[in-house]
């Protein structure tokens, strides 16, 4: 069973260590001790909590879409140059960069500090994990 220390769990979900400890005290996550005596939370519970947070922090529109990869965040950079624009969003611990037409960026009224949702639909997504010690 995969387990994460409090600090690792916080980093993975994009919250503070104190938030994870609060979730533990509120019974939203369980905690045990690892072989070194450090508190750890089960990976499966952390994944379920991350999904619950994502469901409540999504956009509030009533639009149906086929894309499932949605990243809610803040616009941190908008660079318009001629016909194209580069827009960066900080979505929790993730930086998402989008290239779009300058017309689209203007129509969306994107500016640093505004809320945005990056929606990604791809036919190929690479998933990697850390190599376990043999």
PDB file of C-alpha atoms in Angstrom:
ATOM      1  CA  UNK A   1       0.000   0.000   0.000  1.00  0.00           C
ATOM      2  CA  UNK A   2       1.356   3.418  -0.988  1.00  0.00           C
ATOM      3  CA  UNK A   3       1.709   5.877   1.885  1.00  0.00           C
ATOM      4  CA  UNK A   4       2.882   9.483   2.035  1.00  0.00           C
ATOM      5  CA  UNK A   5       4.360  11.566   4.823  1.00  0.00           C
ATOM      6  CA  UNK A   6       2.309  14.635   5.726  1.00  0.00           C
ATOM      7  CA  UNK A   7       4.661  16.975   3.835  1.00  0.00           C
ATOM      8  CA  UNK A   8       4.637  14.757   0.730  1.00  0.00           C
ATOM      9  CA  UNK A   9       0.834  14.532   0.810  1.00  0.00           C
ATOM     10  CA  UNK A  10       0.565  18.306   1.085  1.00  0.00           C
ATOM     11  CA  UNK A  11       2.907  18.837  -1.857  1.00  0.00           C
ATOM     12  CA  UNK A  12       1.057  16.319  -4.043  1.00  0.00           C
ATOM     13  CA  UNK A  13      -2.345  17.909  -3.418  1.00  0.00           C
ATOM     14  CA  UNK A  14      -1.078  21.499  -3.476  1.00  0.00           C
ATOM     15  CA  UNK A  15      -1.980  22.475   0.095  1.00  0.00           C
ATOM     16  CA  UNK A  16      -0.029  23.207   3.278  1.00  0.00           C
ATOM     17  CA  UNK A  17       1.129  20.619   5.794  1.00  0.00           C
ATOM     18  CA  UNK A  18      -1.277  22.210   8.282  1.00  0.00           C
ATOM     19  CA  UNK A  19      -4.198  21.611   5.920  1.00  0.00           C
ATOM     20  CA  UNK A  20      -3.361  17.904   5.717  1.00  0.00           C
ATOM     21  CA  UNK A  21      -3.091  17.749   9.519  1.00  0.00           C
ATOM     22  CA  UNK A  22      -6.493  19.468   9.775  1.00  0.00           C
ATOM     23  CA  UNK A  23      -7.988  16.890   7.384  1.00  0.00           C
ATOM     24  CA  UNK A  24      -6.578  14.162   9.646  1.00  0.00           C
ATOM     25  CA  UNK A  25      -8.054  15.768  12.786  1.00  0.00           C
ATOM     26  CA  UNK A  26     -11.420  16.198  11.024  1.00  0.00           C
ATOM     27  CA  UNK A  27     -11.415  12.524  10.027  1.00  0.00           C
ATOM     28  CA  UNK A  28     -11.121  13.239   6.299  1.00  0.00           C
ATOM     29  CA  UNK A  29      -7.842  11.285   6.139  1.00  0.00           C
ATOM     30  CA  UNK A  30      -6.532   8.530   8.363  1.00  0.00           C
ATOM     31  CA  UNK A  31      -2.993   8.472   9.642  1.00  0.00           C
ATOM     32  CA  UNK A  32      -0.644   5.697  10.746  1.00  0.00           C
ATOM     33  CA  UNK A  33       3.062   5.582  11.526  1.00  0.00           C
ATOM     34  CA  UNK A  34       5.709   4.214   9.189  1.00  0.00           C
ATOM     35  CA  UNK A  35       8.733   2.142  10.199  1.00  0.00           C
ATOM     36  CA  UNK A  36      10.583   5.340  11.151  1.00  0.00           C
ATOM     37  CA  UNK A  37       7.739   6.539  13.380  1.00  0.00           C
ATOM     38  CA  UNK A  38       6.633   9.321  11.024  1.00  0.00           C
ATOM     39  CA  UNK A  39       2.963   9.955  10.367  1.00  0.00           C
ATOM     40  CA  UNK A  40       1.787   8.753   6.954  1.00  0.00           C
ATOM     41  CA  UNK A  41      -1.510   8.872   5.095  1.00  0.00           C
ATOM     42  CA  UNK A  42      -2.717   6.152   2.712  1.00  0.00           C
ATOM     43  CA  UNK A  43      -2.237   7.027  -0.962  1.00  0.00           C
ATOM     44  CA  UNK A  44      -5.724   5.826  -1.900  1.00  0.00           C
ATOM     45  CA  UNK A  45      -7.354   8.134   0.674  1.00  0.00           C
ATOM     46  CA  UNK A  46      -5.209  11.040  -0.484  1.00  0.00           C
ATOM     47  CA  UNK A  47      -6.250  10.393  -4.093  1.00  0.00           C
ATOM     48  CA  UNK A  48      -9.927  10.396  -3.106  1.00  0.00           C
ATOM     49  CA  UNK A  49      -9.444  13.657  -1.181  1.00  0.00           C
ATOM     50  CA  UNK A  50      -7.691  15.229  -4.176  1.00  0.00           C
ATOM     51  CA  UNK A  51     -10.644  14.264  -6.386  1.00  0.00           C
ATOM     52  CA  UNK A  52     -13.099  15.736  -3.889  1.00  0.00           C
ATOM     53  CA  UNK A  53     -11.185  19.017  -3.829  1.00  0.00           C
ATOM     54  CA  UNK A  54     -11.034  19.137  -7.625  1.00  0.00           C
ATOM     55  CA  UNK A  55     -14.792  18.575  -7.860  1.00  0.00           C
ATOM     56  CA  UNK A  56     -15.553  21.485  -5.538  1.00  0.00           C
ATOM     57  CA  UNK A  57     -13.031  23.918  -7.045  1.00  0.00           C
ATOM     58  CA  UNK A  58     -13.984  23.507 -10.689  1.00  0.00           C
ATOM     59  CA  UNK A  59     -15.674  26.080 -12.811  1.00  0.00           C
ATOM     60  CA  UNK A  60     -19.314  26.764 -12.094  1.00  0.00           C
ATOM     61  CA  UNK A  61     -20.576  26.675 -15.653  1.00  0.00           C
ATOM     62  CA  UNK A  62     -23.267  24.336 -16.825  1.00  0.00           C
ATOM     63  CA  UNK A  63     -21.414  23.283 -19.948  1.00  0.00           C
ATOM     64  CA  UNK A  64     -20.957  19.643 -20.868  1.00  0.00           C
ATOM     65  CA  UNK A  65     -17.659  18.634 -22.445  1.00  0.00           C
ATOM     66  CA  UNK A  66     -15.841  15.485 -23.364  1.00  0.00           C
ATOM     67  CA  UNK A  67     -12.459  16.578 -21.983  1.00  0.00           C
ATOM     68  CA  UNK A  68     -11.776  15.310 -18.463  1.00  0.00           C
ATOM     69  CA  UNK A  69      -8.388  16.908 -17.839  1.00  0.00           C
ATOM     70  CA  UNK A  70      -9.274  20.256 -16.251  1.00  0.00           C
ATOM     71  CA  UNK A  71      -6.854  22.465 -14.368  1.00  0.00           C
ATOM     72  CA  UNK A  72      -8.351  25.397 -12.455  1.00  0.00           C
ATOM     73  CA  UNK A  73      -5.910  28.165 -11.665  1.00  0.00           C
ATOM     74  CA  UNK A  74      -4.769  31.753 -11.909  1.00  0.00           C
ATOM     75  CA  UNK A  75      -3.384  33.443 -15.002  1.00  0.00           C
ATOM     76  CA  UNK A  76       0.229  34.351 -14.245  1.00  0.00           C
ATOM     77  CA  UNK A  77       1.367  35.622 -17.649  1.00  0.00           C
ATOM     78  CA  UNK A  78      -0.188  36.822 -20.903  1.00  0.00           C
ATOM     79  CA  UNK A  79       2.164  37.620 -23.756  1.00  0.00           C
ATOM     80  CA  UNK A  80       0.540  38.759 -26.989  1.00  0.00           C
ATOM     81  CA  UNK A  81       2.794  39.049 -30.023  1.00  0.00           C
ATOM     82  CA  UNK A  82       1.191  39.585 -33.400  1.00  0.00           C
ATOM     83  CA  UNK A  83      -1.254  36.829 -34.258  1.00  0.00           C
ATOM     84  CA  UNK A  84      -0.386  34.575 -31.313  1.00  0.00           C
ATOM     85  CA  UNK A  85      -0.567  34.741 -27.528  1.00  0.00           C
ATOM     86  CA  UNK A  86       1.148  32.684 -24.851  1.00  0.00           C
ATOM     87  CA  UNK A  87      -0.856  32.318 -21.647  1.00  0.00           C
ATOM     88  CA  UNK A  88       0.445  30.721 -18.450  1.00  0.00           C
ATOM     89  CA  UNK A  89      -1.709  29.498 -15.586  1.00  0.00           C
ATOM     90  CA  UNK A  90      -0.626  28.309 -12.162  1.00  0.00           C
ATOM     91  CA  UNK A  91      -2.985  25.479 -11.261  1.00  0.00           C
ATOM     92  CA  UNK A  92      -2.016  24.420  -7.753  1.00  0.00           C
ATOM     93  CA  UNK A  93       1.524  23.129  -8.062  1.00  0.00           C
ATOM     94  CA  UNK A  94       1.208  22.814 -11.848  1.00  0.00           C
ATOM     95  CA  UNK A  95       2.208  25.377 -14.467  1.00  0.00           C
ATOM     96  CA  UNK A  96       0.115  25.112 -17.629  1.00  0.00           C
ATOM     97  CA  UNK A  97       1.112  26.981 -20.788  1.00  0.00           C
ATOM     98  CA  UNK A  98      -1.275  27.555 -23.689  1.00  0.00           C
ATOM     99  CA  UNK A  99      -0.631  28.982 -27.138  1.00  0.00           C
ATOM    100  CA  UNK A 100      -3.673  30.568 -28.744  1.00  0.00           C
ATOM    101  CA  UNK A 101      -4.556  33.287 -31.189  1.00  0.00           C
ATOM    102  CA  UNK A 102      -4.234  36.826 -29.897  1.00  0.00           C
ATOM    103  CA  UNK A 103      -7.895  37.267 -30.870  1.00  0.00           C
ATOM    104  CA  UNK A 104      -8.900  34.416 -28.522  1.00  0.00           C
ATOM    105  CA  UNK A 105      -6.817  35.840 -25.668  1.00  0.00           C
ATOM    106  CA  UNK A 106      -8.436  39.244 -26.131  1.00  0.00           C
ATOM    107  CA  UNK A 107     -11.967  37.784 -26.325  1.00  0.00           C
ATOM    108  CA  UNK A 108     -11.342  35.862 -23.082  1.00  0.00           C
ATOM    109  CA  UNK A 109     -10.119  39.104 -21.461  1.00  0.00           C
ATOM    110  CA  UNK A 110      -7.189  37.256 -19.943  1.00  0.00           C
ATOM    111  CA  UNK A 111      -5.046  39.233 -17.542  1.00  0.00           C
ATOM    112  CA  UNK A 112      -2.599  38.380 -14.794  1.00  0.00           C
ATOM    113  CA  UNK A 113      -4.569  37.413 -11.693  1.00  0.00           C
ATOM    114  CA  UNK A 114      -7.736  36.355 -13.490  1.00  0.00           C
ATOM    115  CA  UNK A 115      -9.192  32.882 -12.913  1.00  0.00           C
ATOM    116  CA  UNK A 116      -8.881  30.389 -15.732  1.00  0.00           C
ATOM    117  CA  UNK A 117      -9.510  26.752 -16.468  1.00  0.00           C
ATOM    118  CA  UNK A 118      -7.086  24.900 -18.729  1.00  0.00           C
ATOM    119  CA  UNK A 119      -8.864  22.027 -20.444  1.00  0.00           C
ATOM    120  CA  UNK A 120      -6.657  19.409 -22.064  1.00  0.00           C
ATOM    121  CA  UNK A 121      -7.839  16.733 -24.450  1.00  0.00           C
ATOM    122  CA  UNK A 122      -5.059  14.590 -25.792  1.00  0.00           C
ATOM    123  CA  UNK A 123      -4.857  11.231 -27.476  1.00  0.00           C
ATOM    124  CA  UNK A 124      -1.478  10.574 -25.891  1.00  0.00           C
ATOM    125  CA  UNK A 125      -0.633  11.247 -22.266  1.00  0.00           C
ATOM    126  CA  UNK A 126       2.587   9.951 -20.752  1.00  0.00           C
ATOM    127  CA  UNK A 127       2.393   8.761 -17.128  1.00  0.00           C
ATOM    128  CA  UNK A 128       5.539   8.132 -15.118  1.00  0.00           C
ATOM    129  CA  UNK A 129       6.173   6.851 -11.621  1.00  0.00           C
ATOM    130  CA  UNK A 130       9.273   6.673  -9.491  1.00  0.00           C
ATOM    131  CA  UNK A 131      11.311   3.502  -9.770  1.00  0.00           C
ATOM    132  CA  UNK A 132      11.034   1.314  -6.706  1.00  0.00           C
ATOM    133  CA  UNK A 133      14.175   0.163  -4.980  1.00  0.00           C
ATOM    134  CA  UNK A 134      15.033  -3.415  -5.964  1.00  0.00           C
TER     135      UNK A 134
END
